[in-house]
Amino acid sequence: MKVLLGIGGTDGSVDALDRTVARAAEAGDELTVAIVESEGTDVGREELAERVESAVADTDLSVEVRHVEGEPGSRLVEIAETEGFDEIVLGGGTTSPMGKISLNQIAEFVLLNSHVTVTLVR
Amino acid sequence: MKSDRRYPDSVSGPFEVPPIEFVDREDREIEIRPYAGSEAEQEALVEMYSAFDPSDRAQGIPPGQESRIRTWLESILSEDCLNVIAWDDGTAAGHSTLVPDGEEDYELAIFVLQDFQEAGIGTHLIESLLGHGAEHGIKKVWLTVERWNHPAVSLYKKVGFETTGAESFELEMAIRLHEDD
């Protein structure tokens, strides 16, 4: 399966990265990681790219890392639909002090507008 | 969470301060008391949330399995949080909580067990919690609510919450209990 993972440096993204890599290694998925613009994080793109490399280091996967500019939600949907991806994977949202989960606007946009299957990692 | 959250200029309240007693619309004698930290109270809450109808979950809480309920309760029953419980004798019928978010903001949530809904308990429960919070010097409280949850939204409006954010799936609402220093 051809999987497009969108990450942006939040805790949820890092968790989604680790779990998606583990799953791809097991299932033999073809994984592309799109690093998107993200608000509310100090983690830079280069640091994220290194994070991806270290996540796949212990696996047999060869993962393509792409830097995606512009509006993250619409760009992810566009890439997935024009390049034949089977699935978009995203972090499952942020958690409030109370433990309430809220979806960020990227996840909301992708869920509503994507024509390919979307997975939110919890 | 971001600390630039908007709050109403005017102060709401005063609210009733627990413990309080009242008879609900089903003629049950309900007592609302602040959580005092006992194991019996914790177990009563575990029982309440284990019986909770999944259709009344909000944004993933309460969680669905007992082990997760216990972990979640452990965090929101910690000493820096404020909790009030509505009791029908030994049964926890409802629970409302304030969880600190940074310096002086608190996030609020309220849950009423299905058998005890639409009996006036929620109004007393949230007012008691706000009274309890105001007494402890809490100034600003916020919450999120799913926008289609009209009974909850009208309860929050009734006690003084104003909508402060409407750009995502959930509405964000906030209330002020004291003036800023």
Coordinates of C-alpha atoms in Angstrom, one line a residue:
Chain A
M1 CA 0.0 0.0 0.0
K2 CA 1.2 3.5 -0.8
V3 CA 1.0 5.6 2.3
L4 CA 1.4 9.4 2.7
L5 CA 2.2 10.5 6.3
G6 CA 2.0 14.2 7.1
I7 CA 4.0 15.5 10.0
G8 CA 4.6 18.9 11.5
G9 CA 6.6 18.6 14.6
T10 CA 3.9 18.3 17.3
D11 CA 4.0 15.4 19.8
G12 CA 1.2 13.8 17.9
S13 CA 3.1 13.9 14.7
V14 CA 6.2 12.3 16.3
D15 CA 4.0 9.5 17.7
A16 CA 2.3 9.1 14.3
L17 CA 5.7 8.8 12.7
D18 CA 7.0 6.0 15.0
R19 CA 3.8 4.0 14.7
T20 CA 3.4 4.5 10.9
V21 CA 7.0 3.4 10.4
A22 CA 6.5 0.3 12.5
R23 CA 3.4 -0.6 10.7
A24 CA 4.9 0.1 7.2
A25 CA 7.9 -2.2 8.1
E26 CA 5.5 -4.9 9.1
A27 CA 3.0 -4.6 6.2
G28 CA 5.6 -3.7 3.5
D29 CA 4.0 -0.4 2.8
E30 CA 5.6 2.1 0.5
L31 CA 5.9 5.2 2.8
T32 CA 6.3 8.8 1.9
V33 CA 6.7 11.3 4.7
A34 CA 5.6 14.9 4.0
I35 CA 6.9 17.5 6.3
V36 CA 4.4 20.3 6.4
E37 CA 4.3 23.8 7.8
S38 CA 3.2 23.7 11.4
E39 CA 2.2 26.3 13.9
G40 CA 2.9 26.0 17.6
T41 CA 6.1 24.0 17.4
D42 CA 9.8 24.9 17.7
V43 CA 10.9 21.8 15.8
G44 CA 12.4 22.8 12.5
R45 CA 12.2 21.0 9.2
E46 CA 15.8 19.7 9.3
E47 CA 15.3 18.3 12.8
L48 CA 12.1 16.6 11.6
A49 CA 13.9 15.1 8.6
E50 CA 16.6 13.7 10.9
R51 CA 13.8 12.4 13.2
V52 CA 12.4 10.5 10.2
E53 CA 15.8 9.0 9.3
S54 CA 16.4 7.8 12.8
A55 CA 12.9 6.3 12.9
V56 CA 13.6 4.2 9.8
A57 CA 17.2 3.5 10.6
D58 CA 16.4 0.1 12.2
T59 CA 14.1 -1.0 9.5
D60 CA 14.5 -2.2 5.9
L61 CA 12.3 0.6 4.7
S62 CA 13.4 3.2 2.2
V63 CA 11.3 6.2 3.0
E64 CA 10.9 9.2 0.8
V65 CA 11.0 12.5 2.7
R66 CA 9.4 15.5 1.1
H67 CA 9.2 19.1 2.2
V68 CA 5.7 20.5 1.5
E69 CA 5.2 24.2 1.3
G70 CA 1.8 26.0 1.5
E71 CA -1.5 25.1 3.1
P72 CA -0.8 21.7 4.7
G73 CA -4.3 20.2 4.4
S74 CA -5.0 21.0 0.8
R75 CA -1.4 20.1 -0.3
L76 CA -1.6 16.7 1.4
V77 CA -4.9 15.9 -0.3
E78 CA -3.6 17.1 -3.6
I79 CA -0.5 15.0 -3.4
A80 CA -2.4 11.9 -2.3
E81 CA -4.9 12.2 -5.1
T82 CA -2.6 13.1 -7.9
E83 CA 0.1 10.6 -7.1
G84 CA -2.0 7.5 -6.5
F85 CA -1.6 7.2 -2.7
D86 CA -4.0 4.7 -1.0
E87 CA -4.0 6.4 2.4
I88 CA -3.1 9.6 4.3
V89 CA -1.9 9.2 7.9
L90 CA -1.9 12.1 10.4
G91 CA -1.4 12.5 14.1
G92 CA -4.7 12.1 16.0
G93 CA -5.0 15.6 17.4
T94 CA -3.9 17.4 20.5
T95 CA -5.1 16.7 24.0
S96 CA -6.3 19.4 26.4
P97 CA -5.3 19.4 30.2
M98 CA -8.7 17.7 30.8
G99 CA -7.8 14.9 28.3
K100 CA -10.2 16.1 25.6
I101 CA -9.0 15.4 22.1
S102 CA -9.3 18.2 19.6
L103 CA -8.6 18.0 15.9
N104 CA -6.4 20.7 14.4
Q105 CA -7.5 22.4 11.2
I106 CA -5.2 20.3 9.0
A107 CA -6.8 17.1 10.2
E108 CA -10.3 18.6 9.9
F109 CA -9.6 19.7 6.3
V110 CA -8.1 16.4 5.3
L111 CA -10.9 14.3 6.9
L112 CA -13.6 16.3 5.1
N113 CA -11.9 16.7 1.7
S114 CA -9.8 13.7 1.0
H115 CA -11.0 11.1 -1.4
V116 CA -8.5 8.6 -0.2
T117 CA -8.7 6.9 3.2
V118 CA -7.5 8.9 6.2
T119 CA -6.0 7.4 9.3
L120 CA -5.6 9.3 12.5
V121 CA -3.0 7.7 14.8
R122 CA -4.1 7.6 18.5
Chain B
M1 CA -2.7 25.2 25.3
K2 CA -2.5 28.8 24.2
S3 CA -2.7 31.4 26.9
D4 CA -4.1 34.2 24.7
R5 CA -7.6 32.9 25.2
R6 CA -10.3 35.5 25.3
Y7 CA -12.5 35.9 28.3
P8 CA -15.7 38.0 29.0
D9 CA -15.0 41.4 30.6
S10 CA -17.8 41.0 33.1
V11 CA -17.7 38.8 36.1
S12 CA -20.3 36.0 36.4
G13 CA -21.8 34.8 39.7
P14 CA -22.0 34.7 42.6
F15 CA -22.7 30.9 42.4
E16 CA -23.9 28.6 45.1
V17 CA -21.0 27.1 47.1
P18 CA -21.1 23.3 47.9
P19 CA -22.1 21.4 49.9
I20 CA -25.7 21.9 48.8
E21 CA -28.8 19.7 48.9
F22 CA -31.8 19.7 46.6
V23 CA -34.6 17.5 45.3
D24 CA -34.3 16.9 41.6
R25 CA -37.2 16.7 39.1
E26 CA -37.5 13.0 39.7
D27 CA -38.0 13.6 43.5
R28 CA -34.5 12.2 44.3
E29 CA -32.6 13.9 47.2
I30 CA -29.3 14.9 45.6
E31 CA -26.3 16.3 47.5
I32 CA -23.4 18.0 45.9
R33 CA -20.1 18.0 47.8
P34 CA -16.5 18.9 46.9
Y35 CA -14.3 15.9 46.4
A36 CA -12.4 15.2 49.6
G37 CA -9.8 12.7 48.3
S38 CA -11.2 9.4 49.7
E39 CA -10.9 6.1 48.0
A40 CA -14.7 5.6 48.4
E41 CA -15.3 8.7 46.3
Q42 CA -12.8 7.5 43.6
E43 CA -14.4 4.1 43.4
A44 CA -17.9 5.6 43.1
L45 CA -16.6 7.7 40.2
V46 CA -15.0 4.6 38.5
E47 CA -18.4 3.0 38.8
M48 CA -20.2 6.0 37.4
Y49 CA -17.9 6.2 34.4
S50 CA -17.9 2.5 33.8
A51 CA -21.7 2.7 33.4
F52 CA -21.4 5.8 31.2
D53 CA -23.2 5.7 27.8
P54 CA -20.6 6.0 25.0
S55 CA -23.0 8.3 23.1
D56 CA -22.4 10.9 25.8
R57 CA -18.7 10.9 25.5
A58 CA -17.2 14.2 24.5
Q59 CA -13.9 14.4 22.5
G60 CA -12.7 11.1 23.8
I61 CA -13.6 11.5 27.5
P62 CA -14.6 9.7 29.6
P63 CA -12.5 6.8 28.3
G64 CA -14.1 3.5 27.6
Q65 CA -12.2 0.9 29.6
E66 CA -11.9 0.7 33.4
S67 CA -8.1 0.8 33.3
R68 CA -8.2 4.0 31.2
I69 CA -10.9 5.5 33.4
R70 CA -8.7 5.0 36.4
T71 CA -5.7 6.6 34.7
W72 CA -7.8 9.6 33.6
L73 CA -9.4 10.0 37.0
E74 CA -6.0 9.9 38.6
S75 CA -4.9 13.0 36.6
I76 CA -8.1 15.0 37.1
L77 CA -8.5 14.1 40.8
S78 CA -5.0 15.3 41.6
E79 CA -4.5 18.0 44.2
D80 CA -4.1 20.9 41.8
C81 CA -7.6 20.2 40.4
L82 CA -11.0 21.0 41.9
N83 CA -13.8 18.5 41.7
V84 CA -17.4 18.3 42.9
I85 CA -19.6 15.2 42.9
A86 CA -23.4 14.9 42.9
W87 CA -24.6 12.1 45.1
D88 CA -27.8 10.1 45.2
D89 CA -27.1 8.4 48.5
G90 CA -23.9 6.4 47.8
T91 CA -24.2 6.6 44.0
A92 CA -22.2 9.2 42.1
A93 CA -24.8 10.7 39.7
G94 CA -22.7 13.5 38.3
H95 CA -19.2 14.9 38.4
S96 CA -17.7 18.2 37.4
T97 CA -14.0 19.2 37.3
L98 CA -11.7 22.1 36.9
V99 CA -8.2 21.3 35.6
P100 CA -5.4 23.9 35.7
D101 CA -4.1 25.1 32.3
G102 CA -1.0 27.1 32.8
E103 CA -1.0 30.1 35.2
E104 CA -4.5 31.0 36.1
D105 CA -6.8 29.4 33.5
Y106 CA -8.8 26.3 34.3
E107 CA -10.5 23.9 31.9
L108 CA -14.0 22.7 32.9
A109 CA -15.8 19.5 32.2
I110 CA -19.1 18.1 33.5
F111 CA -20.7 14.7 33.3
V112 CA -24.1 13.5 34.5
L113 CA -25.0 9.8 34.4
Q114 CA -27.7 9.0 31.9
D115 CA -30.3 8.0 34.5
F116 CA -29.9 11.3 36.2
Q117 CA -30.0 13.6 33.1
E118 CA -32.7 16.2 32.5
A119 CA -33.5 16.5 36.2
G120 CA -31.8 19.8 37.0
I121 CA -28.7 18.2 38.4
G122 CA -26.3 19.6 35.7
T123 CA -27.2 23.2 36.5
H124 CA -26.6 22.7 40.2
L125 CA -23.4 20.8 39.5
I126 CA -21.8 23.4 37.3
E127 CA -22.9 26.3 39.5
S128 CA -21.5 24.5 42.5
L129 CA -18.2 23.9 40.8
L130 CA -18.0 27.5 39.7
G131 CA -18.8 28.6 43.3
H132 CA -16.2 26.2 44.6
G133 CA -13.7 27.6 42.1
A134 CA -14.5 31.2 42.8
E135 CA -14.0 30.5 46.5
H136 CA -10.5 29.2 45.7
G137 CA -9.6 32.3 43.8
I138 CA -10.0 30.9 40.3
K139 CA -10.5 33.8 37.9
K140 CA -10.9 32.3 34.4
V141 CA -12.5 29.1 33.2
W142 CA -12.9 27.7 29.7
L143 CA -14.3 24.6 28.0
T144 CA -14.9 23.1 24.6
V145 CA -18.2 21.6 23.6
E146 CA -19.3 19.8 20.4
R147 CA -21.3 22.3 18.5
W148 CA -24.3 20.0 18.0
N149 CA -24.6 19.4 21.8
H150 CA -27.4 22.0 22.2
P151 CA -28.4 21.0 25.8
A152 CA -24.8 21.5 27.0
V153 CA -24.3 24.7 25.1
S154 CA -27.5 26.2 26.6
L155 CA -26.5 25.1 30.1
Y156 CA -23.1 26.8 29.7
K157 CA -24.8 30.0 28.3
K158 CA -27.3 30.0 31.2
V159 CA -24.6 30.2 33.8
G160 CA -22.6 32.9 32.0
F161 CA -20.2 31.3 29.5
E162 CA -19.7 33.1 26.3
T163 CA -18.6 31.7 23.0
T164 CA -14.9 32.7 22.5
G165 CA -13.9 30.4 19.6
A166 CA -15.9 28.8 16.8
E167 CA -13.4 28.1 14.1
S168 CA -12.9 24.3 14.7
F169 CA -15.1 21.2 15.3
E170 CA -15.8 22.3 18.8
L171 CA -17.0 25.5 20.3
E172 CA -14.8 27.1 22.8
M173 CA -16.6 29.0 25.6
A174 CA -15.2 31.0 28.6
I175 CA -16.4 32.6 31.8
R176 CA -14.8 35.0 34.3
L177 CA -15.2 34.5 38.0
H178 CA -13.0 37.4 39.3
E179 CA -11.5 40.6 37.9
D180 CA -7.8 40.4 36.9
D181 CA -5.4 41.7 39.6

